[in-house]
PDB file of C-alpha atoms and ligand atoms in Angstrom:
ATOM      1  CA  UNK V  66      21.721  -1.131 -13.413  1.00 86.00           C
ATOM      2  CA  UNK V  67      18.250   1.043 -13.143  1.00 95.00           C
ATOM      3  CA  UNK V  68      16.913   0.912  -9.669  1.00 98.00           C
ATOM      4  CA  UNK V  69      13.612  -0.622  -9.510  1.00 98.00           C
ATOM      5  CA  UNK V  70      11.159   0.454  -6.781  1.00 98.00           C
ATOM      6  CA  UNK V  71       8.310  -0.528  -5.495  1.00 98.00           C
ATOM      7  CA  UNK V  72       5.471   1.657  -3.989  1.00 98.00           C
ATOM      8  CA  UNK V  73       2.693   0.252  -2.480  1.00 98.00           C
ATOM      9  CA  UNK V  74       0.604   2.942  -0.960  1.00 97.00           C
ATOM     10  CA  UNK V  75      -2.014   2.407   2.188  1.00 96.00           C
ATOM     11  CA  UNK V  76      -3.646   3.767   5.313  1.00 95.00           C
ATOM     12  CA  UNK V  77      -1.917   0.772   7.221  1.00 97.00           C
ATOM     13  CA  UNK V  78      -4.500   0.827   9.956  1.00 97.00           C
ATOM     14  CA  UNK V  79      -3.029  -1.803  10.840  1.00 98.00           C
ATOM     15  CA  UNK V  80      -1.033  -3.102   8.326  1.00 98.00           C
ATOM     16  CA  UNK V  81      -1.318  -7.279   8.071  1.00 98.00           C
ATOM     17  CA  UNK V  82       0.276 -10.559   6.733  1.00 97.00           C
ATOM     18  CA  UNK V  83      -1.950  -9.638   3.103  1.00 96.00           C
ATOM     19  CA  UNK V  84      -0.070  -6.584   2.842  1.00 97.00           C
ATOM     20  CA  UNK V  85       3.217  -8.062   3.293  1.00 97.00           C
ATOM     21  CA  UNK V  86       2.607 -10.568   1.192  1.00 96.00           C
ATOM     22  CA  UNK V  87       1.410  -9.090  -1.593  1.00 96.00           C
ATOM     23  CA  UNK V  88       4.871  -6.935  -1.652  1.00 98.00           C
ATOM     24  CA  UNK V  89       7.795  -9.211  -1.365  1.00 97.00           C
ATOM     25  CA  UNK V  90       6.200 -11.405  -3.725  1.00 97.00           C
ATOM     26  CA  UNK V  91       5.611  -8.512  -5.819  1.00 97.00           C
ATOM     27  CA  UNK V  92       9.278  -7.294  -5.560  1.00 98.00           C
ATOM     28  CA  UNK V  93      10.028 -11.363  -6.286  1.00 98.00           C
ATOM     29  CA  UNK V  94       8.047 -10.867  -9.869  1.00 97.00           C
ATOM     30  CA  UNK V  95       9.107  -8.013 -10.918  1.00 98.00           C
ATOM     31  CA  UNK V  96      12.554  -7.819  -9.507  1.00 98.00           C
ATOM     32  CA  UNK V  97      12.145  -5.030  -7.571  1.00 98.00           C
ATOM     33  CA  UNK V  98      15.019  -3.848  -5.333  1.00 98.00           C
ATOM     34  CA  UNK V  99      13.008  -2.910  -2.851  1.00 98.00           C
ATOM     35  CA  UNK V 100       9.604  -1.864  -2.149  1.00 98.00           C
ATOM     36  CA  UNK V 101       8.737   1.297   0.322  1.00 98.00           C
ATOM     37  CA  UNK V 102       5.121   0.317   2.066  1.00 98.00           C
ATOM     38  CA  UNK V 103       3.839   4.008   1.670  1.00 98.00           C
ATOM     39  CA  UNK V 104       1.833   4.684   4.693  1.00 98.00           C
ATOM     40  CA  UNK V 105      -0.588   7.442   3.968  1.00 96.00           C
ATOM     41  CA  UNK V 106      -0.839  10.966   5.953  1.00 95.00           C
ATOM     42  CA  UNK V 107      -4.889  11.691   5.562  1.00 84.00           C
ATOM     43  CA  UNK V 108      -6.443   9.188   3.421  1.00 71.00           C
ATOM     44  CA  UNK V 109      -8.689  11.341   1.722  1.00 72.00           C
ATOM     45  CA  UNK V 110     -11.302   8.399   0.674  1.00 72.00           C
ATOM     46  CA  UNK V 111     -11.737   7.127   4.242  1.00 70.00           C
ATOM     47  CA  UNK V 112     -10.539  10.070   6.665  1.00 61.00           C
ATOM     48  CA  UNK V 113     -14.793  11.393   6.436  1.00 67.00           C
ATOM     49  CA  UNK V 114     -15.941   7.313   7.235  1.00 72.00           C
ATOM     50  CA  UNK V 115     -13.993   6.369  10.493  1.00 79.00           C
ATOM     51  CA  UNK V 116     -11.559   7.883  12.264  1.00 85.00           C
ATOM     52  CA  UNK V 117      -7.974   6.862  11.415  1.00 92.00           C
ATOM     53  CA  UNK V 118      -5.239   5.815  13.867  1.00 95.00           C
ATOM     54  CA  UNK V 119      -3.138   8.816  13.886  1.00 95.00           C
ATOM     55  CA  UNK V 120       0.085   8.706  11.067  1.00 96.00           C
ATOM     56  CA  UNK V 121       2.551   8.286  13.925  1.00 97.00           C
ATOM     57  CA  UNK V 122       1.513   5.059  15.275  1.00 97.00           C
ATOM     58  CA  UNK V 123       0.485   3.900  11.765  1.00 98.00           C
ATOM     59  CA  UNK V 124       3.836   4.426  10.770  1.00 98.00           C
ATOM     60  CA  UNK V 125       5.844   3.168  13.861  1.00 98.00           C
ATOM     61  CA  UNK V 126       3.254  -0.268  13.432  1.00 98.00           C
ATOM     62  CA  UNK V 127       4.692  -0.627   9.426  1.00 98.00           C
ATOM     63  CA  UNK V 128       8.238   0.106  10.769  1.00 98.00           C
ATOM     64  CA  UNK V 129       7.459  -2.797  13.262  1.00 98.00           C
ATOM     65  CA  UNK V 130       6.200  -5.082  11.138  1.00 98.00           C
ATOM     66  CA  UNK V 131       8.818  -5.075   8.095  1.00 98.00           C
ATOM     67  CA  UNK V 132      11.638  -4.896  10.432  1.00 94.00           C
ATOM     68  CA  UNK V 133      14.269  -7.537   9.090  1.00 86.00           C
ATOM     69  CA  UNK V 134      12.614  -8.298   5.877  1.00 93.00           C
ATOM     70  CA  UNK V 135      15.177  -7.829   3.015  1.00 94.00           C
ATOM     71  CA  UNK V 136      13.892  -5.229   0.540  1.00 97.00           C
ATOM     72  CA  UNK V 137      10.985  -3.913   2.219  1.00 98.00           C
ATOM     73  CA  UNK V 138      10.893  -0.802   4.332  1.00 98.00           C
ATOM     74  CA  UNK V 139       8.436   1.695   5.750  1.00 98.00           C
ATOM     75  CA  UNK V 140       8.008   5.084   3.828  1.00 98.00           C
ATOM     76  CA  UNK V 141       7.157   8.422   5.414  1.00 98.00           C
ATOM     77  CA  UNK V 142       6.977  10.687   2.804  1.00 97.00           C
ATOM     78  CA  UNK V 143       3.225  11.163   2.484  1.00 97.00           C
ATOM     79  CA  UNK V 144       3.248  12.162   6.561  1.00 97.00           C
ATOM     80  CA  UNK V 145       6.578  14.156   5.835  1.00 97.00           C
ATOM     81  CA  UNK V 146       4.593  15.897   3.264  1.00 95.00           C
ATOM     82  CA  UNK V 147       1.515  16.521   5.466  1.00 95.00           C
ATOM     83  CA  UNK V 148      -2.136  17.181   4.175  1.00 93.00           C
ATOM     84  CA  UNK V 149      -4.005  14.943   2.401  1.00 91.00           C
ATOM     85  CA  UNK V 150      -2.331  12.256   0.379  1.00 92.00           C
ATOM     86  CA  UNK V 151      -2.490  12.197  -2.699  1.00 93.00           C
ATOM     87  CA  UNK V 152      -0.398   9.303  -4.940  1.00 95.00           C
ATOM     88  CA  UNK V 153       0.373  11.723  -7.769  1.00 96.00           C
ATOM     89  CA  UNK V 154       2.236  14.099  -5.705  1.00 96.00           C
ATOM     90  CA  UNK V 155       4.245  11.015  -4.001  1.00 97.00           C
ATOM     91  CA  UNK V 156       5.521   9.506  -7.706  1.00 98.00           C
ATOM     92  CA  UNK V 157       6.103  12.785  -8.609  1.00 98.00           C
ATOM     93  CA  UNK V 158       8.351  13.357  -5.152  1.00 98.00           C
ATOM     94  CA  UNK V 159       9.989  10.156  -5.383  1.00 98.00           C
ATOM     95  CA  UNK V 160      10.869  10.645  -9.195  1.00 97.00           C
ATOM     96  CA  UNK V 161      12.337  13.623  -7.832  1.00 97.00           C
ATOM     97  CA  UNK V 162      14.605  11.838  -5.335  1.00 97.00           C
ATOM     98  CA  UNK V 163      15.326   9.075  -7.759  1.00 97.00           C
ATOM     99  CA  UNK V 164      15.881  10.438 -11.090  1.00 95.00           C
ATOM    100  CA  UNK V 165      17.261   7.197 -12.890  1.00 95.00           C
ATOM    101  CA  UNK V 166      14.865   4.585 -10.879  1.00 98.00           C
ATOM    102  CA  UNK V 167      11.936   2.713 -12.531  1.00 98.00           C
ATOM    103  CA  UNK V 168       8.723   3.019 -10.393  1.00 98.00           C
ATOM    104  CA  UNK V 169       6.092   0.526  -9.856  1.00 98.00           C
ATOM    105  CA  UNK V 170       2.783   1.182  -8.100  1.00 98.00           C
ATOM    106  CA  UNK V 171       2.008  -1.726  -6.407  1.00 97.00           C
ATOM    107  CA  UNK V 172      -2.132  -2.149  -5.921  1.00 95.00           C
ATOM    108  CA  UNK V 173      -4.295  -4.765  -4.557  1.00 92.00           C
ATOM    109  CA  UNK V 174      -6.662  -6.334  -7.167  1.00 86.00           C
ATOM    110  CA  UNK V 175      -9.826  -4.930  -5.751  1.00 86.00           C
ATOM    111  CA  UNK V 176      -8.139  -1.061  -6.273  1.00 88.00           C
ATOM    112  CA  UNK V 177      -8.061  -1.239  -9.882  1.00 84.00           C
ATOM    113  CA  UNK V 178     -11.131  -0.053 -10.699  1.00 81.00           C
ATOM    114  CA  UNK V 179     -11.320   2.986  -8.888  1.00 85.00           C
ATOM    115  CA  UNK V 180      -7.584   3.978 -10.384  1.00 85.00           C
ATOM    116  CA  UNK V 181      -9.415   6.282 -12.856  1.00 82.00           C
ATOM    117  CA  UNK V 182     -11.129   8.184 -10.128  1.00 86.00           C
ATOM    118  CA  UNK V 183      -7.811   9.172  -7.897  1.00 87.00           C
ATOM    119  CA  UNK V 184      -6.514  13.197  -8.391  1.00 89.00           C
ATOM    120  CA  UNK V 185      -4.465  13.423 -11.226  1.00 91.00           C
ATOM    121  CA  UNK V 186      -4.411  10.366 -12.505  1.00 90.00           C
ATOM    122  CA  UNK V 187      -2.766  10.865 -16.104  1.00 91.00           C
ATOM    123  CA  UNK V 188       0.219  11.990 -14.270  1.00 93.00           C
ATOM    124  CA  UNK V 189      -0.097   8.227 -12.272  1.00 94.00           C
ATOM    125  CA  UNK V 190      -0.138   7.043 -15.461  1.00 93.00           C
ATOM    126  CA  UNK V 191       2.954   8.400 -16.893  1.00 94.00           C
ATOM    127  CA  UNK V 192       5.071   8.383 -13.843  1.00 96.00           C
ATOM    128  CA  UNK V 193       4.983   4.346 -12.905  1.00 97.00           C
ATOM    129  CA  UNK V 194       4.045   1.019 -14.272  1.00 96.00           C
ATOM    130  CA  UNK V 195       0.959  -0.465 -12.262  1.00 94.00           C
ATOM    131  CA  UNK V 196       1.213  -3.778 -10.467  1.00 95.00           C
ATOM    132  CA  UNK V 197      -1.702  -5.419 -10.018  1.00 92.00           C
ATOM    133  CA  UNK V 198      -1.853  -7.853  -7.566  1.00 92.00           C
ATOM    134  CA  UNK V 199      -4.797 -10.351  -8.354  1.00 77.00           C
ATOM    135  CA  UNK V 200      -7.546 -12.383  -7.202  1.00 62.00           C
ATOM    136  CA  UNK V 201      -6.231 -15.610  -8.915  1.00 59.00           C
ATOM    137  CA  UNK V 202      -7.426 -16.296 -12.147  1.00 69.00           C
ATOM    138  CA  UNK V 203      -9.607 -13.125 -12.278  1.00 66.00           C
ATOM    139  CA  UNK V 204      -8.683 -11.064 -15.631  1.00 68.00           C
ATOM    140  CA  UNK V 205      -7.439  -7.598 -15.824  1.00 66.00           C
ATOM    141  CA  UNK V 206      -9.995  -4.726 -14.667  1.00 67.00           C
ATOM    142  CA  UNK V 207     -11.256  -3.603 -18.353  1.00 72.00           C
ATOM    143  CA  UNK V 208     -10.568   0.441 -16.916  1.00 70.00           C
ATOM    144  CA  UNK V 209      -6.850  -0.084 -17.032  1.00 74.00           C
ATOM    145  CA  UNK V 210      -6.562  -2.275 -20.214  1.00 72.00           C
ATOM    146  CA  UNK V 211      -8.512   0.257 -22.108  1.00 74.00           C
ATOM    147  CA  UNK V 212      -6.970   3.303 -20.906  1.00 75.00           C
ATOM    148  CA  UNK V 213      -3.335   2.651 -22.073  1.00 78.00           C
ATOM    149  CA  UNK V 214      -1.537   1.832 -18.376  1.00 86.00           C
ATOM    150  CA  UNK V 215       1.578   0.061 -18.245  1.00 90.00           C
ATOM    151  CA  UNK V 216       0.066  -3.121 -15.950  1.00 90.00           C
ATOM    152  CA  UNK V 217       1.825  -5.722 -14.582  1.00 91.00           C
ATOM    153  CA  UNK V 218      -0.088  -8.590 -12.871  1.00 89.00           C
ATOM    154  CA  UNK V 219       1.165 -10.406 -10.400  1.00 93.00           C
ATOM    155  CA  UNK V 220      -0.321 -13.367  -8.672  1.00 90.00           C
ATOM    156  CA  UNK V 221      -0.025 -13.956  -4.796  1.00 90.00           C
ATOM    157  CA  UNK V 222      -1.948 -16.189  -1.957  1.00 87.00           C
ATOM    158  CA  UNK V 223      -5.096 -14.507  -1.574  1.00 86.00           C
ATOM    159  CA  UNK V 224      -4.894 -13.665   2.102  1.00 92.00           C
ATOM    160  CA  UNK V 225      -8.936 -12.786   3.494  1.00 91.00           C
ATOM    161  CA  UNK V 226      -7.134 -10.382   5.556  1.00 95.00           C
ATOM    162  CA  UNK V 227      -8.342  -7.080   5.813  1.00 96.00           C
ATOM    163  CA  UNK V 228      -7.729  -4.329   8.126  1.00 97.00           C
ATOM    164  CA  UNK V 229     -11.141  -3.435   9.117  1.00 95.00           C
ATOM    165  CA  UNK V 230     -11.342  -6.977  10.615  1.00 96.00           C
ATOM    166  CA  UNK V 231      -8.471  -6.966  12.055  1.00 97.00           C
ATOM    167  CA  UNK V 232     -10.022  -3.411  13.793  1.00 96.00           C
ATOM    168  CA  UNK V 233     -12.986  -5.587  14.708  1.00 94.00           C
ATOM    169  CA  UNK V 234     -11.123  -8.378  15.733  1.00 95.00           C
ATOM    170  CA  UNK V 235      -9.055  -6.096  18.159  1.00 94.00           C
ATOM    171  CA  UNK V 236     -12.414  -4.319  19.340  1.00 91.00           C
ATOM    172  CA  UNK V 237     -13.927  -7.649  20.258  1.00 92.00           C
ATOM    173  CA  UNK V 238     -10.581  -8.838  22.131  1.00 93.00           C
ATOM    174  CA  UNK V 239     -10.104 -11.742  19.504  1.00 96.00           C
ATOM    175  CA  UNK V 240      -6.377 -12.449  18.358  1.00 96.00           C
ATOM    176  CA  UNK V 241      -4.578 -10.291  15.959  1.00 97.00           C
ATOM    177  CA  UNK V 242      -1.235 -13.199  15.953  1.00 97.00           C
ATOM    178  CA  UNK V 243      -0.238 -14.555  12.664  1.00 98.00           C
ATOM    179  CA  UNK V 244      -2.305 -11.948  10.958  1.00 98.00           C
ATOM    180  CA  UNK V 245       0.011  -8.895  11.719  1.00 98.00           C
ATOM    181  CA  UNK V 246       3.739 -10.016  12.304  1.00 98.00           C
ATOM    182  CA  UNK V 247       4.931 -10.382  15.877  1.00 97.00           C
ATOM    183  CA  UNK V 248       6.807  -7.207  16.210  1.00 98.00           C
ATOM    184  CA  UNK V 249       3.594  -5.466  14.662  1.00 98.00           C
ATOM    185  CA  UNK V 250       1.173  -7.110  17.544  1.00 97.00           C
ATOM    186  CA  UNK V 251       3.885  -5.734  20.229  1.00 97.00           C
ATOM    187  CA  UNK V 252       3.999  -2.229  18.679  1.00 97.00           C
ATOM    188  CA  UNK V 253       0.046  -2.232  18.403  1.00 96.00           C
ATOM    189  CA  UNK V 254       0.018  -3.296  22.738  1.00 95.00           C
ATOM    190  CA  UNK V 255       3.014  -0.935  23.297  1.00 96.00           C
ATOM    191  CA  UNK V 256       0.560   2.162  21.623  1.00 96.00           C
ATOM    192  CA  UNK V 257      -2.736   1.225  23.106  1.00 94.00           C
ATOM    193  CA  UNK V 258      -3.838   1.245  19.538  1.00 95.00           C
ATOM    194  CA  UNK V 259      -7.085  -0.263  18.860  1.00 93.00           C
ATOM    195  CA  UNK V 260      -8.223   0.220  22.125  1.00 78.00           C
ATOM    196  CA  UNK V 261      -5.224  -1.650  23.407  1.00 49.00           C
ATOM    197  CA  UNK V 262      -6.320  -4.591  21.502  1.00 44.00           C
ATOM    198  CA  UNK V 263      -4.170  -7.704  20.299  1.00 43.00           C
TER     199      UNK V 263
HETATM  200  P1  LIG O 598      -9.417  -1.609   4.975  1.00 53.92           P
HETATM  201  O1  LIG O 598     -10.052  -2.886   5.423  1.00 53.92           O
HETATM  202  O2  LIG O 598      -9.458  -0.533   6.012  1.00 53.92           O
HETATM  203  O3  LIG O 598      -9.878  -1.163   3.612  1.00 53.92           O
HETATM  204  P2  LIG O 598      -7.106  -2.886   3.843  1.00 53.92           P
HETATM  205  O4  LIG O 598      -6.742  -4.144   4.549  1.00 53.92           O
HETATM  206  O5  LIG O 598      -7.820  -3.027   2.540  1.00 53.92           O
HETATM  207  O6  LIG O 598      -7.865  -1.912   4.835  1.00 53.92           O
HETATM  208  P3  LIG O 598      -5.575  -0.687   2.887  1.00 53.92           P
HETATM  209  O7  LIG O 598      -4.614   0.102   3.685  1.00 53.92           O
HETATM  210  O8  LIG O 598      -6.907  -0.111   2.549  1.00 53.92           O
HETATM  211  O9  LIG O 598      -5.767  -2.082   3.654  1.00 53.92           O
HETATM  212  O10 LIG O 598      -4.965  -1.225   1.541  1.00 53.92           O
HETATM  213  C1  LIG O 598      -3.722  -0.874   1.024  1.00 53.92           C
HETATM  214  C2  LIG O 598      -3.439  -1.730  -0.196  1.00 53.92           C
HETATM  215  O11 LIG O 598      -3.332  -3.104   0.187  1.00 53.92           O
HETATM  216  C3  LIG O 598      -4.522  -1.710  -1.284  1.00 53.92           C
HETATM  217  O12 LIG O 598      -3.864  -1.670  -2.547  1.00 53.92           O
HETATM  218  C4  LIG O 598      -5.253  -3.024  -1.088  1.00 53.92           C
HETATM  219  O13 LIG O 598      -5.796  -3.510  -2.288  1.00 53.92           O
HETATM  220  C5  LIG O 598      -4.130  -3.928  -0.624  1.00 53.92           C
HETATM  221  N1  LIG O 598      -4.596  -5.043   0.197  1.00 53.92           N
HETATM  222  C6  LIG O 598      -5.404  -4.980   1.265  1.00 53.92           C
HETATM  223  N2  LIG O 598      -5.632  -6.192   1.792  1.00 53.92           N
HETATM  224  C7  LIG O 598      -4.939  -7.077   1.018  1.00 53.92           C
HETATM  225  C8  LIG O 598      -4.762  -8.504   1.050  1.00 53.92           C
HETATM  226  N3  LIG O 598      -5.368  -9.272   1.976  1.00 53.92           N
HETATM  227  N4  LIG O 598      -3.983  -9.059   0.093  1.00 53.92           N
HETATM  228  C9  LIG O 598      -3.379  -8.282  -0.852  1.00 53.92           C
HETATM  229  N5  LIG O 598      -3.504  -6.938  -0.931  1.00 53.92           N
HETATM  230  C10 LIG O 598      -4.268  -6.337  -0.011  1.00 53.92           C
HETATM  231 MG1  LIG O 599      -9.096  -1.713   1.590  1.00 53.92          MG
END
Protein backbone atom coordinates (compact mmCIF):
# COMPACT_ATOMS: atom_id res chain seq x y z
CA UNK A 1 0.00 0.00 0.00
CA UNK A 2 1.27 3.76 -1.05
CA UNK A 3 1.52 5.93 1.97
CA UNK A 4 -0.71 8.80 1.80
CA UNK A 5 0.27 12.05 3.57
CA UNK A 6 -1.10 14.90 4.42
CA UNK A 7 0.59 18.40 4.67
CA UNK A 8 -1.12 21.17 5.86
CA UNK A 9 1.23 24.05 6.15
CA UNK A 10 0.72 27.26 8.69
CA UNK A 11 2.24 29.89 10.94
CA UNK A 12 0.20 28.21 13.88
CA UNK A 13 0.18 31.39 15.88
CA UNK A 14 -1.78 29.74 17.71
CA UNK A 15 -3.03 26.94 16.10
CA UNK A 16 -7.12 26.37 16.86
CA UNK A 17 -10.11 23.89 16.78
CA UNK A 18 -10.51 25.20 12.65
CA UNK A 19 -7.21 23.92 12.03
CA UNK A 20 -7.72 20.66 13.54
CA UNK A 21 -10.67 20.21 12.06
CA UNK A 22 -10.12 20.87 8.80
CA UNK A 23 -7.24 17.99 8.94
CA UNK A 24 -8.63 14.87 10.42
CA UNK A 25 -11.58 15.35 8.42
CA UNK A 26 -9.40 15.88 5.58
CA UNK A 27 -7.30 12.71 6.30
CA UNK A 28 -11.12 11.05 6.82
CA UNK A 29 -11.85 12.06 2.89
CA UNK A 30 -9.10 11.31 1.40
CA UNK A 31 -7.79 8.46 3.42
CA UNK A 32 -4.85 9.89 4.44
CA UNK A 33 -2.58 7.99 6.87
CA UNK A 34 -1.68 10.72 8.54
CA UNK A 35 -1.38 14.32 8.20
CA UNK A 36 1.91 16.39 9.53
CA UNK A 37 0.45 20.09 10.65
CA UNK A 38 3.56 21.89 9.06
CA UNK A 39 4.32 24.71 11.30
CA UNK A 40 6.20 27.32 9.39
CA UNK A 41 9.88 28.75 10.31
CA UNK A 42 9.50 32.61 8.88
CA UNK A 43 6.32 33.04 7.17
CA UNK A 44 7.47 35.11 4.54
CA UNK A 45 3.83 36.76 3.74
CA UNK A 46 3.24 37.88 7.33
CA UNK A 47 6.81 37.94 9.12
CA UNK A 48 6.98 42.15 7.65
CA UNK A 49 2.99 42.69 9.20
CA UNK A 50 3.23 41.54 12.93
CA UNK A 51 5.62 39.99 14.74
CA UNK A 52 5.35 36.19 14.97
CA UNK A 53 5.52 34.06 18.14
CA UNK A 54 8.88 32.63 17.84
CA UNK A 55 8.99 28.82 15.91
CA UNK A 56 9.77 27.17 19.24
CA UNK A 57 6.73 27.91 21.11
CA UNK A 58 4.67 27.73 17.88
CA UNK A 59 5.79 24.39 17.53
CA UNK A 60 5.71 23.08 21.19
CA UNK A 61 1.73 24.78 21.11
CA UNK A 62 0.93 22.28 17.73
CA UNK A 63 2.76 19.42 19.58
CA UNK A 64 0.32 20.28 22.50
CA UNK A 65 -2.58 20.48 20.81
CA UNK A 66 -2.55 17.20 18.50
CA UNK A 67 -1.22 15.19 21.27
CA UNK A 68 -3.36 11.85 21.24
CA UNK A 69 -5.13 12.42 18.05
CA UNK A 70 -4.64 9.32 15.79
CA UNK A 71 -2.98 10.36 12.51
CA UNK A 72 -2.10 13.80 13.13
CA UNK A 73 1.25 15.03 14.31
CA UNK A 74 3.31 18.20 14.48
CA UNK A 75 6.03 18.72 11.71
CA UNK A 76 9.31 20.57 12.17
CA UNK A 77 10.89 20.47 9.09
CA UNK A 78 10.36 24.02 7.86
CA UNK A 79 12.14 25.27 11.46
CA UNK A 80 14.69 22.30 10.98
CA UNK A 81 15.34 23.81 7.68
CA UNK A 82 15.63 27.43 8.94
CA UNK A 83 15.10 30.66 6.77
CA UNK A 84 12.17 31.54 5.26
CA UNK A 85 9.62 28.91 4.40
CA UNK A 86 8.90 28.23 1.48
CA UNK A 87 6.22 25.12 0.56
CA UNK A 88 8.13 24.09 -2.56
CA UNK A 89 11.25 23.32 -0.82
CA UNK A 90 9.16 21.30 2.01
CA UNK A 91 7.29 18.82 -0.82
CA UNK A 92 10.36 18.64 -2.39
CA UNK A 93 12.15 17.54 1.21
CA UNK A 94 9.47 15.34 2.16
CA UNK A 95 9.38 13.58 -1.37
CA UNK A 96 12.84 13.11 -0.53
CA UNK A 97 12.20 11.30 2.77
CA UNK A 98 9.26 9.46 1.35
CA UNK A 99 10.02 8.30 -2.02
CA UNK A 100 6.92 5.91 -2.59
CA UNK A 101 4.26 8.22 -0.55
CA UNK A 102 1.44 10.20 -2.26
CA UNK A 103 1.38 13.87 -1.01
CA UNK A 104 -1.52 16.04 -0.43
CA UNK A 105 -1.35 19.76 0.34
CA UNK A 106 -3.96 20.40 2.51
CA UNK A 107 -5.27 24.36 2.19
CA UNK A 108 -8.00 26.29 3.68
CA UNK A 109 -10.59 27.54 1.11
CA UNK A 110 -9.75 31.17 1.40
CA UNK A 111 -5.77 30.15 0.29
CA UNK A 112 -6.65 29.09 -3.05
CA UNK A 113 -6.43 31.99 -4.79
CA UNK A 114 -3.23 33.22 -3.90
CA UNK A 115 -1.68 29.47 -4.76
CA UNK A 116 -0.44 30.97 -8.07
CA UNK A 117 1.50 33.68 -6.35
CA UNK A 118 3.69 31.32 -3.79
CA UNK A 119 7.73 30.71 -5.00
CA UNK A 120 7.87 28.06 -7.29
CA UNK A 121 4.72 27.10 -7.70
CA UNK A 122 4.87 24.68 -10.87
CA UNK A 123 7.04 22.55 -8.79
CA UNK A 124 3.79 22.68 -6.01
CA UNK A 125 2.02 21.65 -8.72
CA UNK A 126 3.77 18.60 -9.75
CA UNK A 127 4.88 17.40 -6.42
CA UNK A 128 1.22 16.98 -4.52
CA UNK A 129 -2.44 16.89 -5.16
CA UNK A 130 -4.19 20.07 -3.55
CA UNK A 131 -6.91 19.69 -0.96
CA UNK A 132 -9.09 22.26 -0.75
CA UNK A 133 -10.94 22.60 2.16
CA UNK A 134 -14.19 24.71 1.42
CA UNK A 135 -16.55 27.24 2.43
CA UNK A 136 -19.64 24.94 1.92
CA UNK A 137 -21.23 25.08 -1.20
CA UNK A 138 -18.78 27.69 -2.61
CA UNK A 139 -17.28 26.31 -6.10
CA UNK A 140 -13.73 25.73 -6.89
CA UNK A 141 -11.39 28.99 -7.09
CA UNK A 142 -11.38 29.41 -11.12
CA UNK A 143 -7.08 29.90 -10.65
CA UNK A 144 -6.70 26.25 -9.83
CA UNK A 145 -9.35 24.72 -12.20
CA UNK A 146 -7.80 26.53 -15.06
CA UNK A 147 -4.29 25.96 -14.37
CA UNK A 148 -4.26 22.09 -14.52
CA UNK A 149 -3.86 21.22 -10.44
CA UNK A 150 -4.75 17.98 -9.19
CA UNK A 151 -7.68 19.43 -6.54
CA UNK A 152 -9.44 17.65 -4.21
CA UNK A 153 -12.28 19.38 -2.28
CA UNK A 154 -13.20 18.51 0.79
CA UNK A 155 -16.02 19.83 2.85
CA UNK A 156 -15.73 20.47 6.72
CA UNK A 157 -17.74 22.63 9.55
CA UNK A 158 -16.84 26.02 8.81
CA UNK A 159 -15.25 26.97 12.10
CA UNK A 160 -15.12 31.33 12.32
CA UNK A 161 -11.98 30.62 14.03
CA UNK A 162 -9.09 32.44 13.17
CA UNK A 163 -5.87 32.99 14.78
CA UNK A 164 -5.65 36.65 14.75
CA UNK A 165 -8.76 36.58 17.03
CA UNK A 166 -7.76 34.25 19.00
CA UNK A 167 -4.42 36.84 19.40
CA UNK A 168 -7.02 39.48 20.18
CA UNK A 169 -9.00 37.48 22.26
CA UNK A 170 -5.85 36.59 24.41
CA UNK A 171 -4.74 40.41 24.34
CA UNK A 172 -8.08 41.47 25.73
CA UNK A 173 -8.02 38.58 28.52
CA UNK A 174 -11.19 36.89 26.89
CA UNK A 175 -11.18 32.93 26.79
CA UNK A 176 -9.18 30.99 24.37
CA UNK A 177 -11.12 27.28 25.82
CA UNK A 178 -12.83 25.21 23.28
CA UNK A 179 -11.20 27.20 20.57
CA UNK A 180 -7.59 25.78 21.00
CA UNK A 181 -7.63 22.20 22.64
CA UNK A 182 -6.96 21.96 26.36
CA UNK A 183 -3.43 20.86 26.27
CA UNK A 184 -2.87 23.81 23.67
CA UNK A 185 -4.44 26.57 26.29
CA UNK A 186 -1.93 24.97 29.05
CA UNK A 187 1.11 25.10 26.72
CA UNK A 188 0.09 28.77 25.61
CA UNK A 189 -0.06 29.75 29.96
CA UNK A 190 3.03 27.51 30.53
CA UNK A 191 5.03 29.96 27.63
CA UNK A 192 3.64 33.30 28.56
CA UNK A 193 2.67 33.39 24.95
CA UNK A 194 0.31 36.00 24.00
CA UNK A 195 1.15 38.04 26.71
CA UNK A 196 0.36 35.19 29.04
CA UNK A 197 -3.08 35.17 27.76
CA UNK A 198 -5.75 32.24 27.88
P1 LIG B 1 -4.34 34.26 10.75
O1 LIG B 1 -5.61 34.74 11.37
O2 LIG B 1 -3.12 34.77 11.45
O3 LIG B 1 -4.30 34.41 9.26
P2 LIG B 1 -5.21 31.53 10.51
O4 LIG B 1 -6.17 31.14 11.58
O5 LIG B 1 -5.78 31.83 9.17
O6 LIG B 1 -4.27 32.69 11.03
P3 LIG B 1 -2.94 30.24 9.38
O7 LIG B 1 -1.80 29.69 10.13
O8 LIG B 1 -2.79 31.52 8.62
O9 LIG B 1 -4.16 30.36 10.42
O10 LIG B 1 -3.58 29.20 8.38
C1 LIG B 1 -3.05 27.96 8.07
C2 LIG B 1 -4.04 27.20 7.20
O11 LIG B 1 -5.24 26.95 7.93
C3 LIG B 1 -4.50 27.94 5.93
O12 LIG B 1 -4.55 26.99 4.87
C4 LIG B 1 -5.88 28.44 6.30
O13 LIG B 1 -6.72 28.54 5.17
C5 LIG B 1 -6.37 27.33 7.21
N1 LIG B 1 -7.38 27.79 8.17
C6 LIG B 1 -7.30 28.85 8.98
N2 LIG B 1 -8.40 28.98 9.74
C7 LIG B 1 -9.23 27.95 9.38
C8 LIG B 1 -10.53 27.52 9.82
N3 LIG B 1 -11.22 28.20 10.76
N4 LIG B 1 -11.06 26.43 9.23
C9 LIG B 1 -10.37 25.75 8.27
N5 LIG B 1 -9.14 26.10 7.82
C10 LIG B 1 -8.57 27.18 8.37
MG1 LIG C 1 -5.04 33.03 7.66
Amino acid sequence: MVEKIGIFGGTFDPIHVGHLVAAVNSRHAMGLDRVVMMVANVPWQKADTRTVSTAADRLALVEAAVGGVEGVEAGSLEIDRGGESYTADTLVEMRERHREAELYLIIGWDVAPALTTWERYEEVQKLATLVVVNRPGSPPPRQLTERGWRVAEVTVPNLEISSSDLRARAADGRPLDYLIPAAGVRCIRARKMYAGGG
